[in-house]
Short mmCIF file of C-alpha atoms and ligand atoms in Angstrom, two decimals:
data_model
loop_
_atom_site.label_atom_id
_atom_site.label_comp_id
_atom_site.label_asym_id
_atom_site.label_seq_id
_atom_site.Cartn_x
_atom_site.Cartn_y
_atom_site.Cartn_z
CA MET A 28 -30.52 8.42 -1.44
CA THR A 29 -33.84 9.56 -0.35
CA LYS A 30 -37.22 8.36 -1.85
CA PRO A 31 -38.86 11.01 -3.98
CA GLN A 32 -41.91 11.93 -2.41
CA PRO A 33 -45.33 12.57 -4.62
CA ASP A 34 -46.99 15.81 -5.34
CA SER A 35 -50.32 14.33 -5.27
CA LEU A 36 -51.80 11.14 -3.57
CA THR A 37 -55.16 9.75 -4.20
CA ILE A 38 -56.44 8.00 -0.87
CA ARG A 39 -59.67 6.52 0.58
CA GLN A 40 -61.59 8.94 2.33
CA PRO A 41 -60.42 9.50 5.68
CA ASP A 42 -62.34 8.99 9.07
CA ASP A 43 -61.78 10.83 12.45
CA TRP A 44 -61.81 8.41 15.30
CA HIS A 45 -62.22 11.05 18.05
CA LEU A 46 -63.91 14.37 17.53
CA HIS A 47 -65.80 16.89 19.36
CA LEU A 48 -68.87 18.56 17.72
CA ARG A 49 -70.45 20.31 20.79
CA ASP A 50 -74.18 21.37 20.26
CA GLY A 51 -76.31 24.11 19.09
CA ALA A 52 -74.61 26.99 17.40
CA MET A 53 -70.91 25.72 17.69
CA LEU A 54 -72.14 22.28 16.16
CA ALA A 55 -73.84 24.01 13.26
CA ALA A 56 -70.43 25.93 12.72
CA VAL A 57 -68.04 22.98 13.18
CA ALA A 58 -69.72 20.09 11.70
CA PRO A 59 -69.37 21.11 8.03
CA GLU A 60 -65.49 21.64 8.74
CA THR A 61 -65.28 17.93 9.34
CA ALA A 62 -67.88 16.57 6.70
CA ARG A 63 -65.86 18.65 4.14
CA HIS A 64 -62.89 15.91 4.18
CA PHE A 65 -64.00 13.06 6.49
CA GLY A 66 -66.46 10.04 5.91
CA ARG A 67 -67.25 9.41 9.52
CA ALA A 68 -66.34 10.41 12.86
CA ILE A 69 -66.49 9.02 16.52
CA ILE A 70 -68.62 11.46 18.19
CA MET A 71 -67.46 12.46 21.61
CA PRO A 72 -70.32 12.48 24.28
CA ASN A 73 -69.03 15.19 26.75
CA LEU A 74 -71.86 17.64 26.33
CA VAL A 75 -73.43 19.29 29.22
CA PRO A 76 -75.44 17.23 30.17
CA PRO A 77 -73.51 14.47 28.97
CA VAL A 78 -74.61 11.67 26.34
CA VAL A 79 -75.33 8.58 28.47
CA THR A 80 -78.20 6.73 27.24
CA GLY A 81 -79.01 5.15 23.80
CA ALA A 82 -82.06 7.64 23.46
CA GLU A 83 -79.79 10.56 24.07
CA ALA A 84 -77.26 9.38 21.49
CA ALA A 85 -80.07 8.96 19.07
CA SER A 86 -81.18 12.41 19.41
CA TYR A 87 -78.03 14.06 19.35
CA ARG A 88 -77.06 12.25 16.24
CA GLU A 89 -80.39 13.71 14.65
CA ARG A 90 -79.03 17.21 15.60
CA ILE A 91 -75.56 16.26 14.12
CA ARG A 92 -77.16 15.15 10.93
CA ALA A 93 -79.45 18.28 10.78
CA ALA A 94 -76.04 20.42 11.10
CA LEU A 95 -74.65 18.87 7.95
CA PRO A 96 -74.71 20.55 4.88
CA PRO A 97 -77.37 19.19 2.36
CA GLY A 98 -76.31 15.97 0.54
CA SER A 99 -73.38 15.40 2.80
CA ALA A 100 -72.75 11.80 3.21
CA PHE A 101 -70.87 12.27 6.56
CA GLU A 102 -72.02 9.43 9.13
CA PRO A 103 -71.37 10.33 12.71
CA LEU A 104 -70.85 7.36 14.81
CA MET A 105 -71.96 7.79 18.41
CA THR A 106 -70.48 6.97 21.62
CA LEU A 107 -71.97 6.72 25.05
CA TYR A 108 -70.65 8.55 28.37
CA LEU A 109 -69.78 6.07 30.73
CA THR A 110 -71.05 6.80 34.13
CA GLU A 111 -71.34 4.89 37.47
CA GLY A 112 -75.00 4.46 36.81
CA THR A 113 -74.83 3.45 33.16
CA ASP A 114 -77.04 0.30 32.56
CA PRO A 115 -75.61 -2.46 30.45
CA ALA A 116 -78.78 -3.57 28.72
CA ASP A 117 -79.33 0.18 27.58
CA VAL A 118 -75.70 0.17 26.21
CA ALA A 119 -75.95 -3.30 24.60
CA ALA A 120 -79.45 -2.26 22.93
CA ALA A 121 -77.84 0.98 21.66
CA HIS A 122 -75.14 -1.16 20.04
CA THR A 123 -77.50 -3.68 18.53
CA ALA A 124 -79.54 -1.00 17.39
CA GLY A 125 -76.67 0.71 15.33
CA ILE A 126 -76.99 3.74 17.55
CA ALA A 127 -73.81 3.60 19.60
CA THR A 128 -70.55 2.37 18.08
CA ALA A 129 -68.47 2.84 21.31
CA VAL A 130 -68.37 4.01 24.87
CA LYS A 131 -66.21 6.65 26.39
CA LEU A 132 -64.57 6.42 29.77
CA TYR A 133 -63.44 9.55 31.51
CA PRO A 134 -62.17 9.32 34.84
CA ALA A 135 -64.16 11.93 36.79
CA GLY A 136 -62.26 15.14 36.77
CA ALA A 137 -59.81 14.46 33.94
CA THR A 138 -60.90 16.86 31.38
CA THR A 139 -63.68 19.20 29.99
CA ASN A 140 -67.08 18.35 31.16
CA SER A 141 -65.87 14.87 32.91
CA ALA A 142 -67.47 15.39 36.34
CA SER A 143 -69.96 12.64 35.55
CA GLY A 144 -67.33 10.17 34.58
CA VAL A 145 -65.89 7.30 36.59
CA ARG A 146 -64.62 7.30 39.95
CA ASP A 147 -64.32 3.68 40.68
CA ILE A 148 -63.55 1.46 37.58
CA GLU A 149 -64.83 -1.56 39.61
CA ALA A 150 -68.35 0.06 39.59
CA VAL A 151 -68.56 -0.31 35.74
CA ARG A 152 -67.11 -3.54 35.58
CA PRO A 153 -70.63 -5.26 34.59
CA VAL A 154 -70.83 -2.68 31.50
CA LEU A 155 -67.38 -3.57 30.44
CA GLU A 156 -67.99 -7.07 30.59
CA ARG A 157 -71.12 -6.87 28.59
CA MET A 158 -69.16 -4.71 26.22
CA ALA A 159 -66.56 -7.35 25.93
CA GLU A 160 -69.35 -9.83 24.99
CA ILE A 161 -70.89 -8.12 22.23
CA GLY A 162 -67.44 -6.75 20.69
CA MET A 163 -68.25 -3.08 21.48
CA PRO A 164 -65.05 -1.08 21.91
CA LEU A 165 -64.33 1.15 24.93
CA CYS A 166 -62.69 4.55 24.17
CA VAL A 167 -60.49 5.65 27.16
CA HIS A 168 -59.12 9.11 28.07
CA GLY A 169 -56.19 7.78 29.70
CA GLU A 170 -55.00 10.01 32.61
CA VAL A 171 -55.21 9.60 36.22
CA THR A 172 -56.85 12.51 38.05
CA ASP A 173 -54.89 12.07 41.41
CA PRO A 174 -53.84 15.67 42.12
CA SER A 175 -50.51 14.46 43.57
CA VAL A 176 -49.47 13.01 39.92
CA ASP A 177 -47.45 15.52 37.86
CA ILE A 178 -49.73 16.32 34.86
CA PHE A 179 -46.97 15.33 32.57
CA ASP A 180 -46.80 11.77 33.97
CA ARG A 181 -50.64 11.18 34.20
CA GLU A 182 -50.83 9.08 31.02
CA ALA A 183 -48.01 6.81 31.90
CA VAL A 184 -49.44 6.39 35.64
CA PHE A 185 -52.74 5.57 34.09
CA ILE A 186 -51.44 2.66 32.11
CA ASP A 187 -49.88 1.16 35.19
CA LYS A 188 -52.39 1.79 37.67
CA VAL A 189 -55.72 1.40 35.55
CA LEU A 190 -55.39 -0.06 32.15
CA LYS A 191 -52.91 -3.09 32.72
CA PRO A 192 -55.16 -4.17 35.40
CA LEU A 193 -58.44 -3.48 33.66
CA ARG A 194 -57.38 -5.34 30.56
CA LYS A 195 -56.23 -8.48 32.73
CA LYS A 196 -59.61 -8.34 34.44
CA VAL A 197 -61.65 -8.04 31.16
CA PRO A 198 -59.18 -9.16 28.26
CA ASP A 199 -61.80 -9.52 25.61
CA LEU A 200 -62.76 -5.85 25.72
CA LYS A 201 -61.72 -4.02 22.84
CA VAL A 202 -59.96 -0.70 24.08
CA VAL A 203 -58.82 2.23 22.16
CA MET A 204 -56.35 4.50 24.16
CA GLU A 205 -57.23 7.72 22.89
CA HIS A 206 -54.95 10.67 22.06
CA ILE A 207 -51.83 8.80 23.27
CA THR A 208 -48.86 11.64 23.94
CA THR A 209 -46.07 9.51 25.23
CA GLN A 210 -43.51 6.82 24.14
CA THR A 211 -44.73 4.69 27.15
CA ALA A 212 -48.09 4.59 25.49
CA VAL A 213 -46.57 3.75 22.26
CA ASP A 214 -44.41 1.01 23.79
CA TYR A 215 -47.40 -0.51 25.72
CA VAL A 216 -49.65 -0.65 22.51
CA ARG A 217 -47.11 -2.15 20.42
CA ASP A 218 -46.58 -5.00 23.04
CA GLN A 219 -50.17 -5.97 23.20
CA LYS A 220 -51.33 -8.71 20.82
CA LYS A 221 -55.01 -8.01 20.55
CA ASN A 222 -57.86 -5.84 21.56
CA LEU A 223 -55.84 -2.63 22.08
CA ALA A 224 -55.31 0.18 19.48
CA ALA A 225 -54.43 3.88 20.06
CA THR A 226 -55.50 7.16 18.34
CA ILE A 227 -53.13 9.96 17.60
CA THR A 228 -54.26 13.69 17.17
CA THR A 229 -52.91 15.99 14.57
CA HIS A 230 -51.41 18.36 17.19
CA HIS A 231 -49.31 15.89 19.17
CA LEU A 232 -47.64 14.83 15.86
CA VAL A 233 -46.84 18.58 15.49
CA ILE A 234 -46.16 20.13 18.76
CA ASN A 235 -44.27 19.51 21.79
CA ARG A 236 -44.79 21.36 25.26
CA ASN A 237 -42.21 24.09 24.29
CA ALA A 238 -45.30 25.50 21.86
CA ILE A 239 -47.27 25.74 24.99
CA LEU A 240 -44.63 27.53 27.35
CA ALA A 241 -41.55 28.74 25.68
CA GLY A 242 -41.39 32.38 24.83
CA GLY A 243 -44.79 33.13 26.19
CA ILE A 244 -47.82 31.22 27.16
CA ARG A 245 -50.04 29.96 24.19
CA PRO A 246 -53.43 29.01 25.16
CA HIS A 247 -54.35 27.79 21.73
CA TYR A 248 -51.56 24.86 22.02
CA TYR A 249 -53.44 23.89 25.62
CA CYS A 250 -55.12 20.61 25.21
CA LEU A 251 -55.53 17.31 27.53
CA PRO A 252 -53.33 15.36 27.56
CA VAL A 253 -51.24 18.29 27.41
CA ALA A 254 -48.31 17.68 24.89
CA LYS A 255 -45.26 16.39 26.05
CA ARG A 256 -41.52 16.84 25.45
CA GLU A 257 -39.86 16.59 21.76
CA SER A 258 -38.83 12.71 22.36
CA HIS A 259 -42.36 11.65 22.96
CA ARG A 260 -43.58 13.79 19.85
CA LEU A 261 -40.94 11.74 17.79
CA ALA A 262 -42.21 8.55 19.17
CA LEU A 263 -45.67 9.43 18.25
CA VAL A 264 -44.75 10.38 14.77
CA GLU A 265 -42.70 7.15 14.25
CA ALA A 266 -45.83 5.13 15.38
CA ALA A 267 -48.25 7.05 13.00
CA VAL A 268 -46.04 6.88 9.84
CA SER A 269 -45.03 3.19 10.66
CA GLY A 270 -48.57 1.65 9.21
CA ASP A 271 -48.71 -0.33 12.32
CA PRO A 272 -52.71 -1.23 12.12
CA ARG A 273 -52.85 -0.47 16.05
CA PHE A 274 -52.31 3.48 15.55
CA PHE A 275 -54.77 5.61 13.62
CA LEU A 276 -56.04 9.08 13.52
CA GLY A 277 -58.31 10.71 16.07
CA THR A 278 -58.02 14.44 15.70
CA ASP A 279 -59.57 15.27 19.12
CA SER A 280 -60.62 18.39 17.34
CA ALA A 281 -62.29 20.35 20.14
CA PRO A 282 -63.48 23.82 19.52
CA HIS A 283 -63.69 26.41 22.37
CA THR A 284 -64.37 30.05 21.44
CA ASP A 285 -61.46 32.68 22.12
CA PRO A 286 -62.86 34.06 25.33
CA MET A 287 -63.10 30.75 26.57
CA LYS A 288 -59.33 29.86 25.68
CA LEU A 289 -57.99 33.31 26.77
CA GLN A 290 -58.94 33.60 30.30
CA PRO A 291 -57.01 32.98 33.63
CA CYS A 292 -58.28 29.36 33.67
CA GLY A 293 -58.73 28.77 30.02
CA CYS A 294 -60.10 25.63 28.41
CA ALA A 295 -58.12 22.50 26.93
CA GLY A 296 -58.90 21.93 23.45
CA ILE A 297 -57.36 22.51 19.79
CA PHE A 298 -59.59 22.94 16.82
CA SER A 299 -57.81 21.40 14.08
CA ALA A 300 -60.54 19.81 11.63
CA PRO A 301 -60.16 21.96 8.88
CA VAL A 302 -56.30 21.73 8.64
CA THR A 303 -55.99 18.27 9.87
CA LEU A 304 -55.35 16.63 6.54
CA SER A 305 -52.97 19.17 5.11
CA CYS A 306 -50.97 18.87 8.23
CA LEU A 307 -50.62 15.22 8.44
CA ALA A 308 -49.50 15.59 4.80
CA GLU A 309 -46.69 17.61 5.57
CA VAL A 310 -45.75 15.49 8.69
CA PHE A 311 -45.87 12.30 6.64
CA GLY A 312 -43.90 13.90 3.78
CA ALA A 313 -41.48 15.33 6.26
CA ALA A 314 -40.86 11.84 7.38
CA LEU A 315 -40.66 10.53 3.82
CA ARG A 316 -43.68 8.29 4.43
CA LEU A 317 -46.50 9.59 2.44
CA ASP A 318 -47.07 6.02 1.33
CA LYS A 319 -48.46 5.29 5.02
CA LEU A 320 -50.98 8.17 5.28
CA GLU A 321 -53.86 6.11 3.92
CA ALA A 322 -53.28 3.39 6.50
CA PHE A 323 -53.08 6.02 9.43
CA VAL A 324 -56.07 8.18 8.18
CA SER A 325 -58.43 5.81 6.12
CA LEU A 326 -57.60 2.20 6.80
CA ASN A 327 -56.49 1.17 10.31
CA GLY A 328 -59.39 2.71 12.27
CA PRO A 329 -62.04 0.87 10.26
CA ARG A 330 -60.11 -2.27 10.61
CA PHE A 331 -60.05 -2.19 14.37
CA TYR A 332 -63.83 -0.95 14.65
CA GLY A 333 -64.58 -3.84 12.21
CA LEU A 334 -66.15 -1.29 9.45
CA PRO A 335 -65.38 -1.40 5.89
CA PRO A 336 -63.21 1.64 4.70
CA ASN A 337 -64.74 4.47 2.90
CA GLU A 338 -65.58 4.02 -0.93
CA ALA A 339 -65.04 7.63 -1.53
CA ARG A 340 -61.50 8.85 -2.69
CA VAL A 341 -59.58 12.26 -1.63
CA THR A 342 -56.92 13.53 -3.38
CA LEU A 343 -54.37 15.65 -1.64
CA ARG A 344 -52.23 17.94 -4.06
CA ARG A 345 -49.04 19.91 -3.37
CA GLY A 346 -49.16 23.43 -4.47
CA ALA A 347 -49.16 26.99 -3.34
CA PRO A 348 -49.39 27.46 0.53
CA LEU A 349 -52.89 27.38 1.53
CA SER A 350 -54.13 30.75 2.77
CA LEU A 351 -56.53 29.81 5.73
CA PRO A 352 -58.39 32.24 8.12
CA GLU A 353 -56.82 32.33 11.78
CA ARG A 354 -60.36 31.76 13.14
CA ILE A 355 -63.87 30.72 11.87
CA GLU A 356 -67.15 32.51 13.36
CA THR A 357 -69.52 30.41 15.19
CA GLY A 358 -72.55 31.61 16.52
CA GLU A 359 -71.07 31.26 20.13
CA GLY A 360 -68.11 33.41 19.06
CA PRO A 361 -64.80 33.14 17.26
CA VAL A 362 -62.61 29.88 17.32
CA THR A 363 -59.32 29.81 16.34
CA LEU A 364 -57.46 27.11 14.00
CA PHE A 365 -54.72 25.17 15.05
CA ASP A 366 -51.55 26.60 13.30
CA PRO A 367 -48.99 24.16 12.95
CA GLY A 368 -46.18 26.74 12.66
CA PHE A 369 -45.33 25.99 9.17
CA PRO A 370 -46.81 26.64 5.72
CA LEU A 371 -49.38 24.18 4.60
CA HIS A 372 -48.93 23.19 1.06
CA TRP A 373 -51.38 20.44 0.85
CA HIS A 374 -54.82 21.12 -0.83
CA VAL A 375 -57.72 18.57 -0.12
CA GLU A 376 -59.77 17.72 -3.30
CA THR A 377 -62.98 15.74 -2.55
CA GLU A 378 -65.31 13.85 -4.63
CA ALA A 379 -68.56 15.50 -5.09
CA PRO A 380 -71.24 13.88 -2.72
O1 DOR B 423 -58.20 19.00 24.97
C1 DOR B 423 -59.22 18.36 25.44
N1 DOR B 423 -60.37 18.93 24.98
N2 DOR B 423 -59.19 17.17 25.90
C2 DOR B 423 -60.23 16.52 26.29
O2 DOR B 423 -59.96 15.45 26.59
C3 DOR B 423 -61.53 17.12 26.13
C4 DOR B 423 -61.53 18.08 25.00
C5 DOR B 423 -62.72 19.11 25.05
O3 DOR B 423 -63.94 18.65 25.20
O4 DOR B 423 -62.57 20.40 25.09
ZN1 ZN B 424 -61.54 14.49 23.45
#
């Protein structure tokens, strides 16, 4: 007997623990899309130039606040982009002042705007040790950049070659392995007793690598880490719907304009913010685990970050299929929304601010 699944669900307002908002005209267009549904988000610092210092994060936070609709209570939680020149004292001061919530580690060359990232993890040890002392989390893009490593193996190799040794050397550092895509990562996170959690994106719960490559190449499904085979997607779904507090939502919603996606060397990134909650309700509903959605989107993340869950509530209601635009217009050009490939029936109702 299958459990009957509800047609409506009221949960604490979700947060997004990994989000790209960009800057300028793109920021103005996409910030309201996240603020409509989410209470807070961890904001990625991979602007050009990157957000490295506390002062840069404070000024980026002001630009984000200015892009929000009037009266919005959305709270951007800022990250600092870790470079080999990062000053541990600046990081600690930004954390104490409530400017920076976490630090972001991009292995140099791993993804969009990561050129100023870290080449030698030993070079940033003093920063990581300081963060461990003050309880400041490190968000990790967990892929090696060695060109000889197959792109589908880069996450698993990162765990062995970088993450395991790093966590041995700095065991008190709180680490978020971001946008995990493999059974290997799920198993590794499950094996660890403390100081390690993982975010999972909406799209990695929905697509596998066939979506990108079978029957024609589909750039709108290309992101990094690249989606893996179906068995990995199933492992991610199982982790997400399990209620295990070490797994929570980080959409990695990463807008690029269509001309930037649709070119011979297209950008990595999937813009999922407007459809994320509806997609997730479909995924959790299909797994007969709607009762675990609140843990994944609203409770587990704040718990790991040591923050209270949001007080506001959102209601998800199942109804007629949503009619969504294929793309939104931004001052920089059109941005295509993530298309999960199935109709979305879940409508999101938020409380008035
Ligand atoms: O697909 C991605 N897009 N992965 C990343 O790591 C970066 C992001 C972006 O900034 O576009
Ligand atoms: Zn990202």
